mmCIF file of C-alpha atoms in Angstrom:
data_model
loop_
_atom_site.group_PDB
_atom_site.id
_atom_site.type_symbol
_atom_site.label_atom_id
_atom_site.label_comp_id
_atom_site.label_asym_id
_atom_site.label_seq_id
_atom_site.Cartn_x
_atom_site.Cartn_y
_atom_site.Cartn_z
ATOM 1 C CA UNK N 145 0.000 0.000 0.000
ATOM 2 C CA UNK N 146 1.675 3.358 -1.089
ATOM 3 C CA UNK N 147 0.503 6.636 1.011
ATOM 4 C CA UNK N 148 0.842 10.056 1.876
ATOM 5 C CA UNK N 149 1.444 9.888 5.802
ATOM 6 C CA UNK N 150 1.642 12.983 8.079
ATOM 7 C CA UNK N 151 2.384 12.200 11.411
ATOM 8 C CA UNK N 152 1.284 14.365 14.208
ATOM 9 C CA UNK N 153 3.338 15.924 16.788
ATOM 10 C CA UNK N 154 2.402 13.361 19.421
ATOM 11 C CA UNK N 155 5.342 10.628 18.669
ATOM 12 C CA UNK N 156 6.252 7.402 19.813
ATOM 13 C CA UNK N 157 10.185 7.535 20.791
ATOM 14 C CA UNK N 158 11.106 3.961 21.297
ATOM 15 C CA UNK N 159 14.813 3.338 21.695
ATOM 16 C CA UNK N 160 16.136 6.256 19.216
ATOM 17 C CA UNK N 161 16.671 8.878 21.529
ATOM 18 C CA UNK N 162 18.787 12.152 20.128
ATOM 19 C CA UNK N 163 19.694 13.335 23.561
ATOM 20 C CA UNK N 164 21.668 10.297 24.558
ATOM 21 C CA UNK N 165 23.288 9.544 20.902
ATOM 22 C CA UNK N 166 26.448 9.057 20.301
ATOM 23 C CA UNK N 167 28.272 10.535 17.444
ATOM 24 C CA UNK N 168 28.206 8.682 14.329
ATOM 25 C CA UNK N 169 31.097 6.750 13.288
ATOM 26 C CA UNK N 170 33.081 6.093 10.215
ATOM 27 C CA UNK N 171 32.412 3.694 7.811
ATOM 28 C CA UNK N 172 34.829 2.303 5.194
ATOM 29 C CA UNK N 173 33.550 1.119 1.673
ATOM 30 C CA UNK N 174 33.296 -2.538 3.009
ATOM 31 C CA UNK N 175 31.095 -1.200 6.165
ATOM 32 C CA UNK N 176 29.021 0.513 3.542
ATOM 33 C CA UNK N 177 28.639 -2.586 1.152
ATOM 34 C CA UNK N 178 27.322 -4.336 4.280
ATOM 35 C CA UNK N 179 24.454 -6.757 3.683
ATOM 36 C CA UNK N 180 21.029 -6.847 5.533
ATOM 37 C CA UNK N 181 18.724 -9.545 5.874
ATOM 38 C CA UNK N 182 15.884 -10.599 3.276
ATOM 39 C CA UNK N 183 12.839 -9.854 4.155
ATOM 40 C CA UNK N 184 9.559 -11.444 2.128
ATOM 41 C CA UNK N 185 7.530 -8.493 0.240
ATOM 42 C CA UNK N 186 4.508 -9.275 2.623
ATOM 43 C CA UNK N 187 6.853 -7.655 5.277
ATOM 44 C CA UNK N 188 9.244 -4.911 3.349
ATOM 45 C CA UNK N 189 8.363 -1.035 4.481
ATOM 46 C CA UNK N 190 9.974 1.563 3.013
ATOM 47 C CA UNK N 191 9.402 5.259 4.055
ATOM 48 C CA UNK N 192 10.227 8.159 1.889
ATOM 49 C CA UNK N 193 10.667 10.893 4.079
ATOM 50 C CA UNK N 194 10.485 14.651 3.180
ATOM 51 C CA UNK N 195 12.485 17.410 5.367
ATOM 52 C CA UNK N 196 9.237 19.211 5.713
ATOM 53 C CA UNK N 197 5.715 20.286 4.690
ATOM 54 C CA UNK N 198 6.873 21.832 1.113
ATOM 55 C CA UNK N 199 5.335 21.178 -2.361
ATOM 56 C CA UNK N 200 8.794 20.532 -3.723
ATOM 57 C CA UNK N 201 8.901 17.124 -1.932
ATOM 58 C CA UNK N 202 5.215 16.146 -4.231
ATOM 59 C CA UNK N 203 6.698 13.864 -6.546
ATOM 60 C CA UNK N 204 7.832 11.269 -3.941
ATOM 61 C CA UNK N 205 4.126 10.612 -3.116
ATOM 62 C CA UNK N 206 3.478 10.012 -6.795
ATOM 63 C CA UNK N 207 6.188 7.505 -6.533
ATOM 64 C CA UNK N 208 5.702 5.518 -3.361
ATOM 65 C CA UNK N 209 1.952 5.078 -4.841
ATOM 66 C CA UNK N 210 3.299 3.703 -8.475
ATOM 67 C CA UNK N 211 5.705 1.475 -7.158
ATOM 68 C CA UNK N 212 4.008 -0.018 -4.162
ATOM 69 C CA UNK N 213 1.034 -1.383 -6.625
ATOM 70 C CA UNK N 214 4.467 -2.231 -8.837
ATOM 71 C CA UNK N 215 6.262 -4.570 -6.614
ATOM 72 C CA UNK N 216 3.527 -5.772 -4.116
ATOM 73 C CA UNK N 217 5.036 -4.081 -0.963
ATOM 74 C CA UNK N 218 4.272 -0.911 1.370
ATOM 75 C CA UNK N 219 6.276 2.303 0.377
ATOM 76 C CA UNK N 220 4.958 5.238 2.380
ATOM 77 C CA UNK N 221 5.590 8.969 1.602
ATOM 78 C CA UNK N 222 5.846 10.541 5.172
ATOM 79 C CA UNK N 223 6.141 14.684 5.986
ATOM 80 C CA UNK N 224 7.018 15.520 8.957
ATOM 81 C CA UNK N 225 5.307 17.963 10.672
ATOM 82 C CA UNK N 226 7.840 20.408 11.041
ATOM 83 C CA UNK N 227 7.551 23.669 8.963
ATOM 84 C CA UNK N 228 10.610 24.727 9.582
ATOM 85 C CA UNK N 229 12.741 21.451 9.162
ATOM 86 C CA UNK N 230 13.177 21.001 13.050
ATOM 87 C CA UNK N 231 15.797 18.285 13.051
ATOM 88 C CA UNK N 232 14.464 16.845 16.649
ATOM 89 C CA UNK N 233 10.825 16.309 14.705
ATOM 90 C CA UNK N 234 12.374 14.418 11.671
ATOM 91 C CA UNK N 235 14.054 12.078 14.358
ATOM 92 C CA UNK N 236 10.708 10.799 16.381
ATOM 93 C CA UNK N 237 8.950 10.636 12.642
ATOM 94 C CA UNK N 238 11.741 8.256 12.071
ATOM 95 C CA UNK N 239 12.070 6.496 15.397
ATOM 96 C CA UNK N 240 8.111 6.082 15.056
ATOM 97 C CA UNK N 241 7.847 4.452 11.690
ATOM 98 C CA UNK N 242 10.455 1.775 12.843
ATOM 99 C CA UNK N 243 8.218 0.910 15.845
ATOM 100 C CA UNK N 244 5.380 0.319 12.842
ATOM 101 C CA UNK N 245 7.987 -2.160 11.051
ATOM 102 C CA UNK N 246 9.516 0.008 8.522
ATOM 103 C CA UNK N 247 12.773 -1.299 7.581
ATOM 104 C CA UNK N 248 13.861 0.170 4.758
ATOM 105 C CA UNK N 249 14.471 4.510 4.330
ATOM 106 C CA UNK N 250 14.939 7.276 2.400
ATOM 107 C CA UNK N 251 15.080 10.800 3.898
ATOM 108 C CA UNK N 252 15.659 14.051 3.052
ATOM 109 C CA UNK N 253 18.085 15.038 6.000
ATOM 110 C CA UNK N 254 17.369 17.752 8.548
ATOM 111 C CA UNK N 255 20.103 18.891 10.555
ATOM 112 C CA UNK N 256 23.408 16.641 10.516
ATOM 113 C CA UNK N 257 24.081 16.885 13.867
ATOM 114 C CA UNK N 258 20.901 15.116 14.897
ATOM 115 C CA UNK N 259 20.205 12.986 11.876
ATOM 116 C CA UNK N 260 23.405 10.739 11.494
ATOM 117 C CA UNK N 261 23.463 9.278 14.982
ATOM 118 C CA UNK N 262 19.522 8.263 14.121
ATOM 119 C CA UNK N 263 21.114 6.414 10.921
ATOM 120 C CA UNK N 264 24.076 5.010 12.825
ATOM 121 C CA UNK N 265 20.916 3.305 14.616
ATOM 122 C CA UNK N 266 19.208 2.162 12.098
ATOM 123 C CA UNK N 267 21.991 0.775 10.034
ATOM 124 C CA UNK N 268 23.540 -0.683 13.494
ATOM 125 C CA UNK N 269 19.768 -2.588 13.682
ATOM 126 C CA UNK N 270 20.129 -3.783 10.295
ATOM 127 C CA UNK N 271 17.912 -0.993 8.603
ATOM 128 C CA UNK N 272 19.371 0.562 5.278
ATOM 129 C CA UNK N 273 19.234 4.064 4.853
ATOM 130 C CA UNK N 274 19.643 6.600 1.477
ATOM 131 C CA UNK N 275 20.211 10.413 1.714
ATOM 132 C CA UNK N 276 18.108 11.995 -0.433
ATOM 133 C CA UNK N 277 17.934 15.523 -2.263
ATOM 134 C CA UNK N 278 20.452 16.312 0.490
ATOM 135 C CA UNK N 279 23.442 14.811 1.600
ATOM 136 C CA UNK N 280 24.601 14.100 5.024
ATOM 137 C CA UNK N 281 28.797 14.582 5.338
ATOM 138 C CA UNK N 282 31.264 11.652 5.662
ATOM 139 C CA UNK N 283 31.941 10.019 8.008
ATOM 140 C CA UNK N 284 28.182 9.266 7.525
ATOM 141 C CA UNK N 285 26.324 5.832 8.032
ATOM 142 C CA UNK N 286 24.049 6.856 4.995
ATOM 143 C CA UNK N 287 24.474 3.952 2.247
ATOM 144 C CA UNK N 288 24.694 6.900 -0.275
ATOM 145 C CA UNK N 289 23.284 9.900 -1.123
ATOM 146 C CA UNK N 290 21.209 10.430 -4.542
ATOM 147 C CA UNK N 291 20.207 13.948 -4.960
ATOM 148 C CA UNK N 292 20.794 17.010 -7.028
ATOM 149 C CA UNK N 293 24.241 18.668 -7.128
ATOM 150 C CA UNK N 294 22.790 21.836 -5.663
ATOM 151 C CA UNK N 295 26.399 23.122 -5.625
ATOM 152 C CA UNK N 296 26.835 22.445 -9.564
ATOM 153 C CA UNK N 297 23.443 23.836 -10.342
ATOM 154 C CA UNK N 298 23.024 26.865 -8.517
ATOM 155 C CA UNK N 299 26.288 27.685 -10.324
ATOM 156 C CA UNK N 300 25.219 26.759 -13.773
ATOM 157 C CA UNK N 301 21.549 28.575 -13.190
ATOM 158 C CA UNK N 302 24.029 32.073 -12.256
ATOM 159 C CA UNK N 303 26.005 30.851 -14.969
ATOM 160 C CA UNK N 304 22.812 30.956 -17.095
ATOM 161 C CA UNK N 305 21.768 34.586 -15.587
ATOM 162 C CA UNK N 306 24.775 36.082 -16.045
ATOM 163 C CA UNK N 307 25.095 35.487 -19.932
ATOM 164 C CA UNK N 308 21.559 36.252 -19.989
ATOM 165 C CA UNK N 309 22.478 39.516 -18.251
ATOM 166 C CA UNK N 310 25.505 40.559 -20.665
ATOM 167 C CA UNK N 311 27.959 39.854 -18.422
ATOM 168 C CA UNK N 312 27.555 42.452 -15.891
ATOM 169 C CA UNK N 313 25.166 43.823 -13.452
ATOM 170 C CA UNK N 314 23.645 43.555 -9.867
ATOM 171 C CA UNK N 315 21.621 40.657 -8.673
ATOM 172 C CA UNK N 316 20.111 39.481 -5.760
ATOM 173 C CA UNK N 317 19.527 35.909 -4.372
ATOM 174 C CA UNK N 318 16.170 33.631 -2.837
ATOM 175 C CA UNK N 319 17.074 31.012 -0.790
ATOM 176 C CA UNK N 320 15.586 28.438 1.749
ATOM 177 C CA UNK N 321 15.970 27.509 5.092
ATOM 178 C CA UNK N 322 19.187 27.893 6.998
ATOM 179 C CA UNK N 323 18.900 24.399 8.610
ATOM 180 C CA UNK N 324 18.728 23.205 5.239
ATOM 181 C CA UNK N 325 21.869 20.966 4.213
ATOM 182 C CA UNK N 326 21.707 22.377 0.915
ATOM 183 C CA UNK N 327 21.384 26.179 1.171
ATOM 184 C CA UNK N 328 24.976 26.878 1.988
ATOM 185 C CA UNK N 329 26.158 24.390 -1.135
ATOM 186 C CA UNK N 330 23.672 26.575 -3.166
ATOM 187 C CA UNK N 331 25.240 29.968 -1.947
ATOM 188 C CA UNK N 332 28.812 28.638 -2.655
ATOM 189 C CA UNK N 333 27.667 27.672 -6.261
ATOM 190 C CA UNK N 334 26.244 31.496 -6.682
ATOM 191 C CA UNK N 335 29.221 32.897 -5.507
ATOM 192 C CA UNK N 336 31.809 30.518 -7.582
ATOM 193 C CA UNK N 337 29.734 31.906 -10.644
ATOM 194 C CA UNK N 338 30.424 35.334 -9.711
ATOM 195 C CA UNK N 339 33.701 35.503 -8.837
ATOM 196 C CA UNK N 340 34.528 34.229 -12.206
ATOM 197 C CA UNK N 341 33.080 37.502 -13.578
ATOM 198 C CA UNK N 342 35.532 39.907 -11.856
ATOM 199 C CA UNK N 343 33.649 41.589 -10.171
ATOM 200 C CA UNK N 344 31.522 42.499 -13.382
ATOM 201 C CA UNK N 345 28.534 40.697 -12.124
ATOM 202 C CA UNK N 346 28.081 42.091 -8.099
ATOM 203 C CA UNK N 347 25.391 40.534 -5.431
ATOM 204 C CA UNK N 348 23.332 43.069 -4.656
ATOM 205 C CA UNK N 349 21.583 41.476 -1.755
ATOM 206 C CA UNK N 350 21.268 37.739 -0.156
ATOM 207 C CA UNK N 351 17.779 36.787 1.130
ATOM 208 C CA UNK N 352 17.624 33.863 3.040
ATOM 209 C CA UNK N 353 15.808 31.767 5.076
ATOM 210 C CA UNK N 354 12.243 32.347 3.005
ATOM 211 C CA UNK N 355 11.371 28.945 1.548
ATOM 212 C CA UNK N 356 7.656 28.932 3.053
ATOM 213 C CA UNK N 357 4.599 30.118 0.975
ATOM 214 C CA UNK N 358 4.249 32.781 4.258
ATOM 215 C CA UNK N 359 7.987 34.107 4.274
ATOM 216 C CA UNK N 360 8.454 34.121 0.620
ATOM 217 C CA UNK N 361 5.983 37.241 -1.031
ATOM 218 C CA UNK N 362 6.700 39.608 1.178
ATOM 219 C CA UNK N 363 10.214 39.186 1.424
ATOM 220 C CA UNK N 364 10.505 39.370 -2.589
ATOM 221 C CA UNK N 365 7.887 42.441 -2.240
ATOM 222 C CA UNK N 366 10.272 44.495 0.035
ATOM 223 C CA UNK N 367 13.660 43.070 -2.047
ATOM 224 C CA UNK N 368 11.820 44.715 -5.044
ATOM 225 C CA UNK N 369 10.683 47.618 -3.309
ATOM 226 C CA UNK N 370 14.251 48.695 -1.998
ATOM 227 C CA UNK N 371 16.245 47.247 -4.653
ATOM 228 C CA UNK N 372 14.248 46.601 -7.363
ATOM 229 C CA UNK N 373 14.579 49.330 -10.123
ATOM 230 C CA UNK N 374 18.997 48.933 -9.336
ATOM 231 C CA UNK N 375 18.814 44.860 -10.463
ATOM 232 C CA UNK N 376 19.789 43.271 -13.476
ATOM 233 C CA UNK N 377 18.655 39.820 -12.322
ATOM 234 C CA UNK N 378 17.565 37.763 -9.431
ATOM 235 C CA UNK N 379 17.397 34.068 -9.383
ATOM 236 C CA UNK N 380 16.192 31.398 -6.625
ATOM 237 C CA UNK N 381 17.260 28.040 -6.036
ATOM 238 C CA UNK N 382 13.926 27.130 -3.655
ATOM 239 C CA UNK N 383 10.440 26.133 -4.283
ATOM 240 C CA UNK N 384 8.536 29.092 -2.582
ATOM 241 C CA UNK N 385 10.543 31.961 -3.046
ATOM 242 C CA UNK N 386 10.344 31.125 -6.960
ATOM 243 C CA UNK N 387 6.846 31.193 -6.937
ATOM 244 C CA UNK N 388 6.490 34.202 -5.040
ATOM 245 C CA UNK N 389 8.827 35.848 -7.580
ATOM 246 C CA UNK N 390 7.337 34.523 -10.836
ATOM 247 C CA UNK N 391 3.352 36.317 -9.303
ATOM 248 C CA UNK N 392 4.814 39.497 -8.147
ATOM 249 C CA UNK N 393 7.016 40.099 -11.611
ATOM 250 C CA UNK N 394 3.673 38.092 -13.094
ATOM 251 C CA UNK N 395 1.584 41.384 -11.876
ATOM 252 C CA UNK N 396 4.359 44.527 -11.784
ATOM 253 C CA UNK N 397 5.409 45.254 -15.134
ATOM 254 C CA UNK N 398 7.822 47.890 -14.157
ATOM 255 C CA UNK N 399 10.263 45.162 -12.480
ATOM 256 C CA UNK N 400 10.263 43.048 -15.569
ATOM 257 C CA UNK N 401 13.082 44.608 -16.441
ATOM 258 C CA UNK N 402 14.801 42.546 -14.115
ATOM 259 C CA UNK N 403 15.702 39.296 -15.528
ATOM 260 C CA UNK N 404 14.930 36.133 -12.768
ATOM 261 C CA UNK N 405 15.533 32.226 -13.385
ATOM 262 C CA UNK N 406 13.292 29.961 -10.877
ATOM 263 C CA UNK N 407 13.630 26.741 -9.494
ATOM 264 C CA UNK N 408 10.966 23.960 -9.764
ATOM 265 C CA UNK N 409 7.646 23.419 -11.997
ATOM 266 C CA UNK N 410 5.016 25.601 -10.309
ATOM 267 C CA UNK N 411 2.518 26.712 -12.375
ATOM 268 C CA UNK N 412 2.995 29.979 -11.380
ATOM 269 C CA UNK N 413 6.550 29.924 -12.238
ATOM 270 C CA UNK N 414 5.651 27.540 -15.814
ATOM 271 C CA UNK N 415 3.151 30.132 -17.015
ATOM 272 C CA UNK N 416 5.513 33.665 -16.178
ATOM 273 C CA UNK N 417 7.741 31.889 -18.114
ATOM 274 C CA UNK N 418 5.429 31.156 -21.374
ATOM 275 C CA UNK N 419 4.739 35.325 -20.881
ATOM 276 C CA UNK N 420 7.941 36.403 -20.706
ATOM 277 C CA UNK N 421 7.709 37.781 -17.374
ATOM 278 C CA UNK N 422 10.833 36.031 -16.162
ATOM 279 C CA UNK N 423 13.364 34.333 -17.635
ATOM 280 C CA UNK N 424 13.459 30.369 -16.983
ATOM 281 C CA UNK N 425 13.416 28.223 -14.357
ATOM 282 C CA UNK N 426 15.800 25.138 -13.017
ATOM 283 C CA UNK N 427 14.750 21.465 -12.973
ATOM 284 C CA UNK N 428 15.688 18.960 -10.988
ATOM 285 C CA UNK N 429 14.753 15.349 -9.987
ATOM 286 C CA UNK N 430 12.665 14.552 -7.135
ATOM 287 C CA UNK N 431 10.459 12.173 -9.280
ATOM 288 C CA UNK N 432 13.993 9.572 -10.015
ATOM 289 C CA UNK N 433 15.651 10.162 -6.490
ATOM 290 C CA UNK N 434 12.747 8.398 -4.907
ATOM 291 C CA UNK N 435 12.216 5.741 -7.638
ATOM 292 C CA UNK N 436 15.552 4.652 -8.043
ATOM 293 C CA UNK N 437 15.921 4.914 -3.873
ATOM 294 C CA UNK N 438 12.827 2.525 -3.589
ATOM 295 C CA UNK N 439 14.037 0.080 -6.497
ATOM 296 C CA UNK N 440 17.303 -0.373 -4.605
ATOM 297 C CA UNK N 441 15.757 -0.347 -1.425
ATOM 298 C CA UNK N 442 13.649 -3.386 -2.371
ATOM 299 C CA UNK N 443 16.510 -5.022 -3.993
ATOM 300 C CA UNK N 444 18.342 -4.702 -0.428
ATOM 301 C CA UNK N 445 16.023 -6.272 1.329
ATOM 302 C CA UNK N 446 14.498 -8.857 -0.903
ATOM 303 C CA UNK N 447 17.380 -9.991 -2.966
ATOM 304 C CA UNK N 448 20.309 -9.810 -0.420
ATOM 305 C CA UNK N 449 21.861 -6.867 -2.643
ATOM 306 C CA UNK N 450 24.620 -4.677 -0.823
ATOM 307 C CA UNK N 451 26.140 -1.396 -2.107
ATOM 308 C CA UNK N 452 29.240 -2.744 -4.230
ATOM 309 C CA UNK N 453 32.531 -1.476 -2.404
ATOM 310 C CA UNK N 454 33.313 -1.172 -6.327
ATOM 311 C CA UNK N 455 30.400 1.582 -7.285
ATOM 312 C CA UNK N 456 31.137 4.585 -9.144
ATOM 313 C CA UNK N 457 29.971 7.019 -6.867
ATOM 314 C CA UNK N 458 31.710 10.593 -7.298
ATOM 315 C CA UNK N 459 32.859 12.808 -4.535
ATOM 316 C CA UNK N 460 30.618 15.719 -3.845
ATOM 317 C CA UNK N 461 28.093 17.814 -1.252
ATOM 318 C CA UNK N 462 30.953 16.348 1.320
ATOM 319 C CA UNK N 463 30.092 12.940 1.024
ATOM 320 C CA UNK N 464 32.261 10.087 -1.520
ATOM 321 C CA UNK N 465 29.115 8.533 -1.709
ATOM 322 C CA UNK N 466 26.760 10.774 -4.248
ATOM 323 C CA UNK N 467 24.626 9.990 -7.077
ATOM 324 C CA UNK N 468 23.845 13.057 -9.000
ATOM 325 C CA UNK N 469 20.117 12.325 -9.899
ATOM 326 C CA UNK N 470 20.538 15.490 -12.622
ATOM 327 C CA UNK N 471 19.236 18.971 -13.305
ATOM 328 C CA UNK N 472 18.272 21.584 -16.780
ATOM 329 C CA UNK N 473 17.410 24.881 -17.276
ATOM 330 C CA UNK N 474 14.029 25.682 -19.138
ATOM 331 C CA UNK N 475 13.867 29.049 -20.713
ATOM 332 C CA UNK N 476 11.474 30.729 -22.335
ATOM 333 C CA UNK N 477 11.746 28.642 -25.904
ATOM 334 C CA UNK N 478 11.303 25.360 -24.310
ATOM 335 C CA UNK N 479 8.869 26.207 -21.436
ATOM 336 C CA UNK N 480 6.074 24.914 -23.909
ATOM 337 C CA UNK N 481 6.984 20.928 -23.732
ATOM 338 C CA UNK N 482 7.094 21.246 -20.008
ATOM 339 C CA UNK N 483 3.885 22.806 -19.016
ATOM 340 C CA UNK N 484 1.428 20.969 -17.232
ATOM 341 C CA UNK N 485 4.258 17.892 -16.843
ATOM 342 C CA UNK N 486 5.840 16.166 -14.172
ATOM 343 C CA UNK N 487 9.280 17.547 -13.200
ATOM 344 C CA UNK N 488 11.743 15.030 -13.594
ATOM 345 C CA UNK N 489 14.931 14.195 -15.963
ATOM 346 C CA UNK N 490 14.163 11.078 -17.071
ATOM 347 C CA UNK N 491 17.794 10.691 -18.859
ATOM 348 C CA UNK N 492 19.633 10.661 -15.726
ATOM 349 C CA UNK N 493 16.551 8.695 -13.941
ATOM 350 C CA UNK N 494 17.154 5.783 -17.087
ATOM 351 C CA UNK N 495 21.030 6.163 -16.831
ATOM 352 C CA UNK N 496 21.109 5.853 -12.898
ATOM 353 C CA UNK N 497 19.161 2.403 -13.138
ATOM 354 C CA UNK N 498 20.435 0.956 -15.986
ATOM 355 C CA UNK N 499 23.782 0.830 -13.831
ATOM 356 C CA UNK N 500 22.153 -0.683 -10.743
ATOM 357 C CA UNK N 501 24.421 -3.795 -11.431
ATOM 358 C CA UNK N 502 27.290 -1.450 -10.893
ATOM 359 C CA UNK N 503 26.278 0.192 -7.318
ATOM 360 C CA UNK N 504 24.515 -3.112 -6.100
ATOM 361 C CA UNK N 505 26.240 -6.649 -5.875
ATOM 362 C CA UNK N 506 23.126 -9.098 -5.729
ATOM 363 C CA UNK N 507 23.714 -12.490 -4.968
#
């Protein structure tokens, strides 16, 4: 059975408890290649679970739904309630759905510090775990980490801007949450970008810390109304703060001078696009980091497969364990063949499988 599960606040904590954790240890290839035991699909649980409440973690649902009627076996999508990706909330979510029988995860990770002794436990009870969309740091006891290479494309989407731009100018840059793993990987892409200019293209303001549909409009609203007739460009790399963007340039024709590239498939954001009130938008690929997590994740558990110690993972987002599960930019000549479609790269989601014999040794 595939579902949508929010848990509430009131949480079972049985035997996970952050307080008393002790820090995570090392693992070498051969710890990470370790096997678990087979399980029979009446019994196999996965949980796919998001950071947080946001629309950007959608296409995971779509996924555990598809391939739990697929293979025969439960695959939950689970949100934690935690608006503000409270690392200590994440935790219990987890430490409850093991006390259900889930023995099989993938999770968007919420705070390091608090997250990788909770996987140290699970792998330690013989529970494999995936980072994904975000990447916990080696040492980590995550198996691997399959997400976007939110460094690499927060510097190609300024990369993008920039040329779009002339080469010069002022810009200012949306971001998310400050407890998310990714937002300082996306600022460090931004800046690379720039300081390849010169000092021709100049950063006119950071705004951080908005990736909510409450924080993000009227933080773009007073960005605009400061700074707004000095910018060039803007861009995000977050769900919210894109959308908020893409309605406000959408309905204020004097800033449309100001040339912005998105993140995500909103409609908001598809159709500013298709009007030419902003420029583009980036893709990336929820929709394949939880299909390929949950193929492999089945294979683990009810085929014997391990992570081979051989597996070309690259090193990147501070882990030698990473999958990159892709990213594109969609522009105002392509937008067409995207609207109303699911966001996903379907390339990199075919690629990434058809090696599965090279990341997995199956008996």
């Amino acid at each position: 059975m595939g579902t949508a599960l929010t848990l509430g606040a009131a949480l079972c904590v049985c035997g996970l408890n952050v307080a008393s954790a002790a820090p995570a240890r090392s693992r070498s290839p051969q710890q990470h290649s370790q096997s678990f035991a087979t399980v029979s699909k009446s019994k196999i649980k996965i949980a796919i679970v998001a950071g947080g409440p946001n629309v950007v973690f959608a296409p995971w649902g779509v996924v555990a739904k598809l391939l739990s009627k697929k293979l025969g076996i439960t695959v939950t999508f689970v949100v934690p309630p935690t608006p503000t990706y409270a690392a200590s909330v994440e935790t219990a979510t987890i430490d409850s759905l093991v006390a259900k029988g889930y023995n099989a995860f993938g999770v968007f990770p919420d705070g390091e510090a608090a997250i990788t002794p909770t996987y140290q436990r699970l792998i330690d009870r013989g529970i494999p775990v995936f980072d994904l969309a975000g990447c916990t740091t080696d040492p980590t006891p995550a198996d691997l980490c399959f997400a976007t290479n939110v460094r690499a494309s927060a510097q190609y989407e300024t990369q993008v801007l920039i040329k779009a731009m002339g080469g010069k100018g002022n810009i200012a840059f949306l971001t998310g949450e400050l407890t998310d793993a990714n937002t300082i990987q996306r600022e460090d892409g931004v800046k690379a970008a720039l300081a390849a200019t010169g000092g021709k293209v100049t950063m006119a303001q950071v705004v951080s810390n908005i990736d909510t549909p409450s924080a993000a409009p009227p933080a773009v609203e007073s960005l605009l109304a400061s700074k707004g007739s000095t910018l060039t460009g803007m861009l995000s790399t977050d769900y919210y703060p894109s959308v908020a963007a893409a309605s406000i340039l959408s309905k204020n024709k004097q800033f449309q001078h100001i040339l912005f590239i998105g993140q995500d498939n909103d409609p908001t954001v598809m159709n500013a696009i298709a009007k030419h009130a902003i420029y583009g938008t980036m893709y990336q690929n929820l929709y394949g980091q939880a299909y390929v997590a949950t193929m492999w994740l089945y294979k683990m558990l009810a085929d014997g497969c391990t992570i081979s110690p051989k597996a070309p993972f690259i090193n990147a987002l501070g882990t030698k364990h990473f999958i990159d599960s892709g990213y594109f930019f969609v522009g105002q000549s392509q937008v067409g063949q995207y609207i109303g479609k699911p966001e996903t790269v379907p390339t990199a989601t075919t690629k990434v499988l058809g090696e599965t014999s090279k990341f997995l040794s199956c008996p």
